[in-house]
Amino acid sequence: MVLFVVVSVFYMVTLVGNTTIILLFHLDPHLHTPMYFFLTNLSILDLCFTTSSIPQMLVNLWGPDKTISYLGCAVQLYIFLGLAAAECVLLLVMAFDRYVAVCQPLHYAAIMHPHLCHKLAFLVWATGIFGTLVQSPTTMKLPFCHHHQVDGFVCEVPALIRLACGDTHVNELQISVIGAVFLMGPILLILISYGHIAKAVLAIQSLEGRSKAFRTCSSHLAVVFLYYCSATAVYIQPRSHFSQKQGKFLTLFYTVVTPTLNPLIYTLRNKDMKEALQKLFGRDRNRTSSVE
């Protein structure tokens, strides 16, 4: 019951925080920039990502019934894995956006034009669909043991592979390849881009300019660290009792905690977001005063 309450609170904060970011982007014209366009996509992803798993998790935590149907597990796996893969690519796209903003500021508007941004957003969602269509069908075709007990909080690939009775070497190899493509590949490119960003920031003469560049990148770096560290620990690890137990709670972390922290990190550390919030609430107060 304690875990039920904790997860419920985090889920509500996730819903409110990410919905607020989406509304601010659509209501405030000053936020109609590539950075906030991709941030809005991240909020949509986080909303869908958490909603694909947390409601079922709360049902299982609430009462004695801890079951999920085969179809329900399959649907959850397809959606959960696809959105997780899409988020990996989206964080890479956001790193590219920050690289252009800091390293090519004079050409930023020409490079990150709306047409390219929409193409990159389409690539993110298409990559997520491709990732889940590669991994999910082979996982659900595994010969599962008679007791059908998923030792985890959600139906994800590592938990289902451990559930299988037959040979899983092909599936383990497949998840290693998928992990390399969607986790290790993007994080390597993100680190390379931030290496160039660090060099560009150190070359800035004014302290104010350095501070502004640091603020634009620190929020994204924090989100990358939270998401990739937990997800990599779950999908790039040996098959053992330790990894099984630790993996369950790492999954809980990047499923529940990280989507909650993302909007808080971006709104509390972002001047434009705070100003947009103040305008929104100031507008609401003015309307209330005029009505009175």
PDB file of C-alpha atoms in Angstrom:
ATOM      1  CA  MET A   1       0.000   0.000   0.000  1.00  0.00           C
ATOM      2  CA  VAL A   2       2.926   2.342   0.684  1.00  0.00           C
ATOM      3  CA  LEU A   3       4.248   1.732  -2.832  1.00  0.00           C
ATOM      4  CA  PHE A   4       0.728   2.276  -4.209  1.00  0.00           C
ATOM      5  CA  VAL A   5       0.554   5.719  -2.578  1.00  0.00           C
ATOM      6  CA  VAL A   6       4.071   6.682  -3.700  1.00  0.00           C
ATOM      7  CA  VAL A   7       3.473   5.625  -7.318  1.00  0.00           C
ATOM      8  CA  SER A   8       0.074   7.385  -7.335  1.00  0.00           C
ATOM      9  CA  VAL A   9       1.623  10.662  -6.187  1.00  0.00           C
ATOM     10  CA  PHE A  10       4.398  10.455  -8.769  1.00  0.00           C
ATOM     11  CA  TYR A  11       1.879   9.638 -11.511  1.00  0.00           C
ATOM     12  CA  MET A  12      -0.307  12.630 -10.638  1.00  0.00           C
ATOM     13  CA  VAL A  13       2.729  14.947 -10.655  1.00  0.00           C
ATOM     14  CA  THR A  14       3.734  13.474 -14.033  1.00  0.00           C
ATOM     15  CA  LEU A  15       0.280  14.134 -15.495  1.00  0.00           C
ATOM     16  CA  VAL A  16       0.094  17.695 -14.172  1.00  0.00           C
ATOM     17  CA  GLY A  17       3.700  18.635 -14.989  1.00  0.00           C
ATOM     18  CA  ASN A  18       3.822  17.318 -18.539  1.00  0.00           C
ATOM     19  CA  THR A  19       0.314  18.563 -19.388  1.00  0.00           C
ATOM     20  CA  THR A  20       1.372  22.025 -18.168  1.00  0.00           C
ATOM     21  CA  ILE A  21       4.389  22.042 -20.484  1.00  0.00           C
ATOM     22  CA  ILE A  22       2.220  21.038 -23.461  1.00  0.00           C
ATOM     23  CA  LEU A  23      -0.331  23.769 -22.668  1.00  0.00           C
ATOM     24  CA  LEU A  24       2.358  26.432 -22.194  1.00  0.00           C
ATOM     25  CA  PHE A  25       3.889  25.586 -25.572  1.00  0.00           C
ATOM     26  CA  HIS A  26       0.548  25.960 -27.346  1.00  0.00           C
ATOM     27  CA  LEU A  27      -0.541  29.105 -25.441  1.00  0.00           C
ATOM     28  CA  ASP A  28       2.688  31.147 -25.348  1.00  0.00           C
ATOM     29  CA  PRO A  29       4.051  32.232 -28.776  1.00  0.00           C
ATOM     30  CA  HIS A  30       7.475  32.919 -27.219  1.00  0.00           C
ATOM     31  CA  LEU A  31       7.895  29.179 -26.707  1.00  0.00           C
ATOM     32  CA  HIS A  32       7.362  28.337 -30.381  1.00  0.00           C
ATOM     33  CA  THR A  33      11.027  27.457 -30.895  1.00  0.00           C
ATOM     34  CA  PRO A  34      12.711  24.139 -31.793  1.00  0.00           C
ATOM     35  CA  MET A  35      13.887  23.592 -28.205  1.00  0.00           C
ATOM     36  CA  TYR A  36      10.373  23.779 -26.761  1.00  0.00           C
ATOM     37  CA  PHE A  37       8.896  21.907 -29.707  1.00  0.00           C
ATOM     38  CA  PHE A  38      11.086  18.918 -28.837  1.00  0.00           C
ATOM     39  CA  LEU A  39      10.409  19.419 -25.121  1.00  0.00           C
ATOM     40  CA  THR A  40       6.680  19.202 -25.879  1.00  0.00           C
ATOM     41  CA  ASN A  41       7.279  15.954 -27.747  1.00  0.00           C
ATOM     42  CA  LEU A  42       9.170  14.675 -24.688  1.00  0.00           C
ATOM     43  CA  SER A  43       6.199  15.562 -22.479  1.00  0.00           C
ATOM     44  CA  ILE A  44       3.782  13.759 -24.819  1.00  0.00           C
ATOM     45  CA  LEU A  45       6.092  10.731 -24.814  1.00  0.00           C
ATOM     46  CA  ASP A  46       6.313  10.728 -21.021  1.00  0.00           C
ATOM     47  CA  LEU A  47       2.531  10.980 -20.656  1.00  0.00           C
ATOM     48  CA  CYS A  48       1.982   8.028 -22.998  1.00  0.00           C
ATOM     49  CA  PHE A  49       4.920   6.084 -21.530  1.00  0.00           C
ATOM     50  CA  THR A  50       3.670   6.276 -17.949  1.00  0.00           C
ATOM     51  CA  THR A  51       0.018   5.735 -18.879  1.00  0.00           C
ATOM     52  CA  SER A  52       0.943   2.538 -20.752  1.00  0.00           C
ATOM     53  CA  SER A  53       2.150   0.900 -17.541  1.00  0.00           C
ATOM     54  CA  ILE A  54       1.314   2.760 -14.325  1.00  0.00           C
ATOM     55  CA  PRO A  55      -2.509   2.268 -14.239  1.00  0.00           C
ATOM     56  CA  GLN A  56      -2.071  -1.520 -14.470  1.00  0.00           C
ATOM     57  CA  MET A  57       0.736  -1.298 -11.912  1.00  0.00           C
ATOM     58  CA  LEU A  58      -1.545   0.560  -9.499  1.00  0.00           C
ATOM     59  CA  VAL A  59      -4.284  -2.062  -9.943  1.00  0.00           C
ATOM     60  CA  ASN A  60      -1.797  -4.799  -9.046  1.00  0.00           C
ATOM     61  CA  LEU A  61      -0.422  -2.853  -6.073  1.00  0.00           C
ATOM     62  CA  TRP A  62      -3.883  -2.034  -4.692  1.00  0.00           C
ATOM     63  CA  GLY A  63      -5.410  -5.467  -4.189  1.00  0.00           C
ATOM     64  CA  PRO A  64      -4.512  -9.143  -3.868  1.00  0.00           C
ATOM     65  CA  ASP A  65      -5.003  -9.776  -7.600  1.00  0.00           C
ATOM     66  CA  LYS A  66      -1.588  -9.390  -9.272  1.00  0.00           C
ATOM     67  CA  THR A  67      -2.538 -10.752 -12.673  1.00  0.00           C
ATOM     68  CA  ILE A  68      -2.453  -9.417 -16.223  1.00  0.00           C
ATOM     69  CA  SER A  69      -3.845 -11.171 -19.281  1.00  0.00           C
ATOM     70  CA  TYR A  70      -1.572 -12.373 -22.077  1.00  0.00           C
ATOM     71  CA  LEU A  71      -3.151  -9.838 -24.451  1.00  0.00           C
ATOM     72  CA  GLY A  72      -2.825  -7.062 -21.886  1.00  0.00           C
ATOM     73  CA  CYS A  73       0.828  -7.957 -21.345  1.00  0.00           C
ATOM     74  CA  ALA A  74       1.480  -7.984 -25.098  1.00  0.00           C
ATOM     75  CA  VAL A  75      -0.190  -4.581 -25.632  1.00  0.00           C
ATOM     76  CA  GLN A  76       1.741  -3.112 -22.705  1.00  0.00           C
ATOM     77  CA  LEU A  77       5.031  -4.492 -24.054  1.00  0.00           C
ATOM     78  CA  TYR A  78       4.473  -3.123 -27.581  1.00  0.00           C
ATOM     79  CA  ILE A  79       3.569   0.375 -26.361  1.00  0.00           C
ATOM     80  CA  PHE A  80       6.084   0.496 -23.501  1.00  0.00           C
ATOM     81  CA  LEU A  81       9.041  -0.645 -25.615  1.00  0.00           C
ATOM     82  CA  GLY A  82       8.154   1.570 -28.566  1.00  0.00           C
ATOM     83  CA  LEU A  83       7.871   4.715 -26.451  1.00  0.00           C
ATOM     84  CA  ALA A  84      11.081   3.895 -24.555  1.00  0.00           C
ATOM     85  CA  ALA A  85      12.973   3.538 -27.861  1.00  0.00           C
ATOM     86  CA  ALA A  86      11.449   6.773 -29.164  1.00  0.00           C
ATOM     87  CA  GLU A  87      12.553   8.638 -26.037  1.00  0.00           C
ATOM     88  CA  CYS A  88      16.150   7.468 -26.530  1.00  0.00           C
ATOM     89  CA  VAL A  89      16.172   8.963 -30.025  1.00  0.00           C
ATOM     90  CA  LEU A  90      14.357  12.124 -28.914  1.00  0.00           C
ATOM     91  CA  LEU A  91      16.994  12.851 -26.258  1.00  0.00           C
ATOM     92  CA  LEU A  92      19.618  12.529 -29.011  1.00  0.00           C
ATOM     93  CA  VAL A  93      17.667  14.955 -31.235  1.00  0.00           C
ATOM     94  CA  MET A  94      17.439  17.420 -28.332  1.00  0.00           C
ATOM     95  CA  ALA A  95      21.218  17.146 -27.861  1.00  0.00           C
ATOM     96  CA  PHE A  96      21.673  17.967 -31.567  1.00  0.00           C
ATOM     97  CA  ASP A  97      19.423  20.998 -31.125  1.00  0.00           C
ATOM     98  CA  ARG A  98      21.546  22.215 -28.189  1.00  0.00           C
ATOM     99  CA  TYR A  99      24.733  21.596 -30.211  1.00  0.00           C
ATOM    100  CA  VAL A 100      23.511  23.792 -33.057  1.00  0.00           C
ATOM    101  CA  ALA A 101      22.279  26.477 -30.624  1.00  0.00           C
ATOM    102  CA  VAL A 102      25.642  26.756 -28.842  1.00  0.00           C
ATOM    103  CA  CYS A 103      28.159  25.889 -31.569  1.00  0.00           C
ATOM    104  CA  GLN A 104      26.365  27.452 -34.569  1.00  0.00           C
ATOM    105  CA  PRO A 105      24.295  30.288 -33.033  1.00  0.00           C
ATOM    106  CA  LEU A 106      24.331  32.504 -36.138  1.00  0.00           C
ATOM    107  CA  HIS A 107      23.031  29.688 -38.333  1.00  0.00           C
ATOM    108  CA  TYR A 108      20.630  28.223 -35.759  1.00  0.00           C
ATOM    109  CA  ALA A 109      17.436  29.570 -37.323  1.00  0.00           C
ATOM    110  CA  ALA A 110      18.498  28.456 -40.803  1.00  0.00           C
ATOM    111  CA  ILE A 111      19.491  24.941 -39.698  1.00  0.00           C
ATOM    112  CA  MET A 112      16.698  24.211 -37.204  1.00  0.00           C
ATOM    113  CA  HIS A 113      13.866  25.409 -39.406  1.00  0.00           C
ATOM    114  CA  PRO A 114      10.318  24.107 -38.735  1.00  0.00           C
ATOM    115  CA  HIS A 115      10.403  21.664 -41.654  1.00  0.00           C
ATOM    116  CA  LEU A 116      13.509  19.933 -40.263  1.00  0.00           C
ATOM    117  CA  CYS A 117      12.059  19.895 -36.742  1.00  0.00           C
ATOM    118  CA  HIS A 118       8.923  18.126 -37.949  1.00  0.00           C
ATOM    119  CA  LYS A 119      11.042  15.632 -39.901  1.00  0.00           C
ATOM    120  CA  LEU A 120      13.103  14.892 -36.795  1.00  0.00           C
ATOM    121  CA  ALA A 121       9.942  14.466 -34.708  1.00  0.00           C
ATOM    122  CA  PHE A 122       8.570  12.041 -37.296  1.00  0.00           C
ATOM    123  CA  LEU A 123      11.880  10.149 -37.197  1.00  0.00           C
ATOM    124  CA  VAL A 124      11.600   9.846 -33.400  1.00  0.00           C
ATOM    125  CA  TRP A 125       8.125   8.312 -33.469  1.00  0.00           C
ATOM    126  CA  ALA A 126       8.887   6.119 -36.511  1.00  0.00           C
ATOM    127  CA  THR A 127      12.025   4.792 -34.805  1.00  0.00           C
ATOM    128  CA  GLY A 128       9.993   3.859 -31.747  1.00  0.00           C
ATOM    129  CA  ILE A 129       7.527   1.914 -33.914  1.00  0.00           C
ATOM    130  CA  PHE A 130      10.394   0.151 -35.690  1.00  0.00           C
ATOM    131  CA  GLY A 131      12.097  -0.744 -32.394  1.00  0.00           C
ATOM    132  CA  THR A 132       9.021  -2.342 -30.850  1.00  0.00           C
ATOM    133  CA  LEU A 133       8.104  -4.232 -34.042  1.00  0.00           C
ATOM    134  CA  VAL A 134      11.575  -5.786 -34.084  1.00  0.00           C
ATOM    135  CA  GLN A 135      11.749  -6.876 -30.431  1.00  0.00           C
ATOM    136  CA  SER A 136       8.182  -7.369 -29.164  1.00  0.00           C
ATOM    137  CA  PRO A 137       6.873 -10.106 -31.522  1.00  0.00           C
ATOM    138  CA  THR A 138       9.843 -12.420 -30.914  1.00  0.00           C
ATOM    139  CA  THR A 139       9.544 -11.874 -27.174  1.00  0.00           C
ATOM    140  CA  MET A 140       5.847 -12.765 -27.053  1.00  0.00           C
ATOM    141  CA  LYS A 141       6.471 -15.934 -29.113  1.00  0.00           C
ATOM    142  CA  LEU A 142       8.752 -17.387 -26.419  1.00  0.00           C
ATOM    143  CA  PRO A 143       7.628 -20.685 -24.782  1.00  0.00           C
ATOM    144  CA  PHE A 144       6.580 -19.396 -21.358  1.00  0.00           C
ATOM    145  CA  CYS A 145       6.533 -21.600 -18.257  1.00  0.00           C
ATOM    146  CA  HIS A 146       3.230 -22.910 -16.907  1.00  0.00           C
ATOM    147  CA  HIS A 147       3.013 -20.560 -13.925  1.00  0.00           C
ATOM    148  CA  HIS A 148       3.240 -17.406 -16.118  1.00  0.00           C
ATOM    149  CA  GLN A 149       4.603 -15.205 -13.334  1.00  0.00           C
ATOM    150  CA  VAL A 150       6.260 -12.034 -14.561  1.00  0.00           C
ATOM    151  CA  ASP A 151       8.803 -11.082 -11.911  1.00  0.00           C
ATOM    152  CA  GLY A 152       8.534  -7.337 -12.386  1.00  0.00           C
ATOM    153  CA  PHE A 153       6.318  -4.287 -12.209  1.00  0.00           C
ATOM    154  CA  VAL A 154       5.651  -4.116 -15.968  1.00  0.00           C
ATOM    155  CA  CYS A 155       5.707  -6.467 -18.951  1.00  0.00           C
ATOM    156  CA  GLU A 156       9.124  -5.632 -20.362  1.00  0.00           C
ATOM    157  CA  VAL A 157      11.598  -7.694 -22.364  1.00  0.00           C
ATOM    158  CA  PRO A 158      14.106  -8.738 -19.650  1.00  0.00           C
ATOM    159  CA  ALA A 159      11.329  -9.936 -17.299  1.00  0.00           C
ATOM    160  CA  LEU A 160       9.608 -11.921 -20.078  1.00  0.00           C
ATOM    161  CA  ILE A 161      12.863 -13.507 -21.246  1.00  0.00           C
ATOM    162  CA  ARG A 162      13.487 -14.739 -17.693  1.00  0.00           C
ATOM    163  CA  LEU A 163       9.979 -16.209 -17.727  1.00  0.00           C
ATOM    164  CA  ALA A 164      10.646 -18.412 -20.764  1.00  0.00           C
ATOM    165  CA  CYS A 165      11.366 -22.146 -20.443  1.00  0.00           C
ATOM    166  CA  GLY A 166      13.030 -22.673 -23.811  1.00  0.00           C
ATOM    167  CA  ASP A 167      16.225 -21.423 -25.393  1.00  0.00           C
ATOM    168  CA  THR A 168      16.440 -17.622 -25.167  1.00  0.00           C
ATOM    169  CA  HIS A 169      19.917 -17.030 -26.626  1.00  0.00           C
ATOM    170  CA  VAL A 170      18.492 -15.454 -29.803  1.00  0.00           C
ATOM    171  CA  ASN A 171      16.307 -13.125 -27.741  1.00  0.00           C
ATOM    172  CA  GLU A 172      19.197 -12.171 -25.471  1.00  0.00           C
ATOM    173  CA  LEU A 173      21.367 -11.445 -28.511  1.00  0.00           C
ATOM    174  CA  GLN A 174      18.544  -9.418 -30.013  1.00  0.00           C
ATOM    175  CA  ILE A 175      18.065  -7.339 -26.878  1.00  0.00           C
ATOM    176  CA  SER A 176      21.820  -6.700 -26.765  1.00  0.00           C
ATOM    177  CA  VAL A 177      21.737  -5.418 -30.359  1.00  0.00           C
ATOM    178  CA  ILE A 178      18.631  -3.304 -29.683  1.00  0.00           C
ATOM    179  CA  GLY A 179      20.251  -1.955 -26.521  1.00  0.00           C
ATOM    180  CA  ALA A 180      23.394  -1.033 -28.444  1.00  0.00           C
ATOM    181  CA  VAL A 181      21.387   0.730 -31.166  1.00  0.00           C
ATOM    182  CA  PHE A 182      18.912   2.596 -28.963  1.00  0.00           C
ATOM    183  CA  LEU A 183      20.972   3.112 -25.783  1.00  0.00           C
ATOM    184  CA  MET A 184      24.715   2.947 -26.330  1.00  0.00           C
ATOM    185  CA  GLY A 185      24.620   4.542 -29.795  1.00  0.00           C
ATOM    186  CA  PRO A 186      22.618   7.647 -28.808  1.00  0.00           C
ATOM    187  CA  ILE A 187      24.476   8.163 -25.519  1.00  0.00           C
ATOM    188  CA  LEU A 188      27.805   8.060 -27.379  1.00  0.00           C
ATOM    189  CA  LEU A 189      26.594  10.667 -29.878  1.00  0.00           C
ATOM    190  CA  ILE A 190      25.184  12.796 -27.042  1.00  0.00           C
ATOM    191  CA  LEU A 191      28.535  12.725 -25.231  1.00  0.00           C
ATOM    192  CA  ILE A 192      30.339  13.706 -28.447  1.00  0.00           C
ATOM    193  CA  SER A 193      27.945  16.616 -29.021  1.00  0.00           C
ATOM    194  CA  TYR A 194      28.374  17.840 -25.448  1.00  0.00           C
ATOM    195  CA  GLY A 195      32.144  17.605 -25.834  1.00  0.00           C
ATOM    196  CA  HIS A 196      31.872  20.113 -28.698  1.00  0.00           C
ATOM    197  CA  ILE A 197      29.420  22.194 -26.656  1.00  0.00           C
ATOM    198  CA  ALA A 198      31.846  22.305 -23.701  1.00  0.00           C
ATOM    199  CA  LYS A 199      34.643  23.540 -25.977  1.00  0.00           C
ATOM    200  CA  ALA A 200      32.360  26.231 -27.422  1.00  0.00           C
ATOM    201  CA  VAL A 201      31.199  27.347 -23.959  1.00  0.00           C
ATOM    202  CA  LEU A 202      34.778  27.622 -22.660  1.00  0.00           C
ATOM    203  CA  ALA A 203      35.619  29.801 -25.673  1.00  0.00           C
ATOM    204  CA  ILE A 204      32.899  32.330 -24.733  1.00  0.00           C
ATOM    205  CA  GLN A 205      34.540  35.380 -23.189  1.00  0.00           C
ATOM    206  CA  SER A 206      31.664  36.838 -21.142  1.00  0.00           C
ATOM    207  CA  LEU A 207      30.601  35.201 -17.913  1.00  0.00           C
ATOM    208  CA  GLU A 208      26.941  35.934 -18.703  1.00  0.00           C
ATOM    209  CA  GLY A 209      27.227  34.193 -22.065  1.00  0.00           C
ATOM    210  CA  ARG A 210      28.776  31.116 -20.438  1.00  0.00           C
ATOM    211  CA  SER A 211      26.063  31.056 -17.805  1.00  0.00           C
ATOM    212  CA  LYS A 212      23.286  31.289 -20.407  1.00  0.00           C
ATOM    213  CA  ALA A 213      24.823  28.488 -22.492  1.00  0.00           C
ATOM    214  CA  PHE A 214      25.196  26.321 -19.388  1.00  0.00           C
ATOM    215  CA  ARG A 215      21.556  26.878 -18.405  1.00  0.00           C
ATOM    216  CA  THR A 216      20.306  25.836 -21.852  1.00  0.00           C
ATOM    217  CA  CYS A 217      22.185  22.527 -21.639  1.00  0.00           C
ATOM    218  CA  SER A 218      22.181  21.558 -17.946  1.00  0.00           C
ATOM    219  CA  SER A 219      18.475  20.632 -17.859  1.00  0.00           C
ATOM    220  CA  HIS A 220      18.821  18.329 -20.854  1.00  0.00           C
ATOM    221  CA  LEU A 221      21.974  16.743 -19.417  1.00  0.00           C
ATOM    222  CA  ALA A 222      20.170  16.009 -16.145  1.00  0.00           C
ATOM    223  CA  VAL A 223      17.293  14.308 -18.001  1.00  0.00           C
ATOM    224  CA  VAL A 224      19.738  12.285 -20.128  1.00  0.00           C
ATOM    225  CA  PHE A 225      21.621  11.149 -17.029  1.00  0.00           C
ATOM    226  CA  LEU A 226      18.466  10.046 -15.199  1.00  0.00           C
ATOM    227  CA  TYR A 227      16.955   8.170 -18.127  1.00  0.00           C
ATOM    228  CA  TYR A 228      19.984   6.532 -19.693  1.00  0.00           C
ATOM    229  CA  CYS A 229      21.624   5.405 -16.439  1.00  0.00           C
ATOM    230  CA  SER A 230      18.544   3.497 -15.263  1.00  0.00           C
ATOM    231  CA  ALA A 231      17.520   2.159 -18.689  1.00  0.00           C
ATOM    232  CA  THR A 232      21.050   1.024 -19.548  1.00  0.00           C
ATOM    233  CA  ALA A 233      21.382  -0.781 -16.218  1.00  0.00           C
ATOM    234  CA  VAL A 234      18.211  -2.767 -17.029  1.00  0.00           C
ATOM    235  CA  TYR A 235      18.891  -3.656 -20.675  1.00  0.00           C
ATOM    236  CA  ILE A 236      22.700  -3.884 -20.762  1.00  0.00           C
ATOM    237  CA  GLN A 237      23.382  -6.336 -17.946  1.00  0.00           C
ATOM    238  CA  PRO A 238      24.078 -10.029 -17.354  1.00  0.00           C
ATOM    239  CA  ARG A 239      21.266 -12.462 -16.695  1.00  0.00           C
ATOM    240  CA  SER A 240      21.597 -13.103 -12.945  1.00  0.00           C
ATOM    241  CA  HIS A 241      19.649 -13.066  -9.681  1.00  0.00           C
ATOM    242  CA  PHE A 242      21.225  -9.729  -8.754  1.00  0.00           C
ATOM    243  CA  SER A 243      20.300  -8.079 -12.033  1.00  0.00           C
ATOM    244  CA  GLN A 244      16.780  -9.506 -11.785  1.00  0.00           C
ATOM    245  CA  LYS A 245      16.092  -7.955  -8.379  1.00  0.00           C
ATOM    246  CA  GLN A 246      17.909  -4.707  -9.074  1.00  0.00           C
ATOM    247  CA  GLY A 247      16.344  -4.477 -12.530  1.00  0.00           C
ATOM    248  CA  LYS A 248      12.816  -4.427 -11.135  1.00  0.00           C
ATOM    249  CA  PHE A 249      13.454  -1.294  -9.112  1.00  0.00           C
ATOM    250  CA  LEU A 250      15.506   0.363 -11.845  1.00  0.00           C
ATOM    251  CA  THR A 251      12.543  -0.222 -14.152  1.00  0.00           C
ATOM    252  CA  LEU A 252      10.304   1.346 -11.524  1.00  0.00           C
ATOM    253  CA  PHE A 253      12.683   4.322 -11.432  1.00  0.00           C
ATOM    254  CA  TYR A 254      12.732   5.144 -15.152  1.00  0.00           C
ATOM    255  CA  THR A 255       9.030   4.304 -15.500  1.00  0.00           C
ATOM    256  CA  VAL A 256       7.738   6.324 -12.548  1.00  0.00           C
ATOM    257  CA  VAL A 257      10.381   8.728 -11.224  1.00  0.00           C
ATOM    258  CA  THR A 258      12.124  10.016 -14.360  1.00  0.00           C
ATOM    259  CA  PRO A 259       8.936  11.165 -16.195  1.00  0.00           C
ATOM    260  CA  THR A 260       7.984  13.010 -12.995  1.00  0.00           C
ATOM    261  CA  LEU A 261      11.322  14.785 -12.690  1.00  0.00           C
ATOM    262  CA  ASN A 262      11.545  15.813 -16.364  1.00  0.00           C
ATOM    263  CA  PRO A 263       8.940  18.631 -16.243  1.00  0.00           C
ATOM    264  CA  LEU A 264      10.231  19.789 -12.836  1.00  0.00           C
ATOM    265  CA  ILE A 265      13.796  20.005 -14.145  1.00  0.00           C
ATOM    266  CA  TYR A 266      12.769  21.961 -17.238  1.00  0.00           C
ATOM    267  CA  THR A 267      10.351  24.350 -15.499  1.00  0.00           C
ATOM    268  CA  LEU A 268      12.342  25.068 -12.327  1.00  0.00           C
ATOM    269  CA  ARG A 269      15.643  25.623 -14.169  1.00  0.00           C
ATOM    270  CA  ASN A 270      14.262  27.354 -17.257  1.00  0.00           C
ATOM    271  CA  LYS A 271      13.689  31.110 -17.317  1.00  0.00           C
ATOM    272  CA  ASP A 272      11.336  31.055 -20.339  1.00  0.00           C
ATOM    273  CA  MET A 273       9.147  28.366 -18.766  1.00  0.00           C
ATOM    274  CA  LYS A 274       8.915  30.246 -15.468  1.00  0.00           C
ATOM    275  CA  GLU A 275       7.966  33.442 -17.296  1.00  0.00           C
ATOM    276  CA  ALA A 276       5.319  31.575 -19.304  1.00  0.00           C
ATOM    277  CA  LEU A 277       3.902  30.131 -16.078  1.00  0.00           C
ATOM    278  CA  GLN A 278       3.800  33.592 -14.506  1.00  0.00           C
ATOM    279  CA  LYS A 279       2.024  35.001 -17.570  1.00  0.00           C
ATOM    280  CA  LEU A 280      -0.498  32.161 -17.522  1.00  0.00           C
ATOM    281  CA  PHE A 281      -1.307  32.520 -13.836  1.00  0.00           C
ATOM    282  CA  GLY A 282      -1.205  36.325 -14.074  1.00  0.00           C
ATOM    283  CA  ARG A 283      -3.698  36.172 -16.943  1.00  0.00           C
ATOM    284  CA  ASP A 284      -5.949  33.889 -14.897  1.00  0.00           C
ATOM    285  CA  ARG A 285      -5.777  36.256 -11.899  1.00  0.00           C
ATOM    286  CA  ASN A 286      -6.617  39.218 -14.112  1.00  0.00           C
ATOM    287  CA  ARG A 287      -9.623  37.407 -15.518  1.00  0.00           C
ATOM    288  CA  THR A 288     -10.758  36.518 -12.006  1.00  0.00           C
ATOM    289  CA  SER A 289     -10.385  40.150 -10.885  1.00  0.00           C
ATOM    290  CA  SER A 290     -12.335  41.447 -13.877  1.00  0.00           C
ATOM    291  CA  VAL A 291     -15.142  38.992 -13.173  1.00  0.00           C
ATOM    292  CA  GLU A 292     -15.306  40.098  -9.550  1.00  0.00           C
TER     293      GLU A 292
END
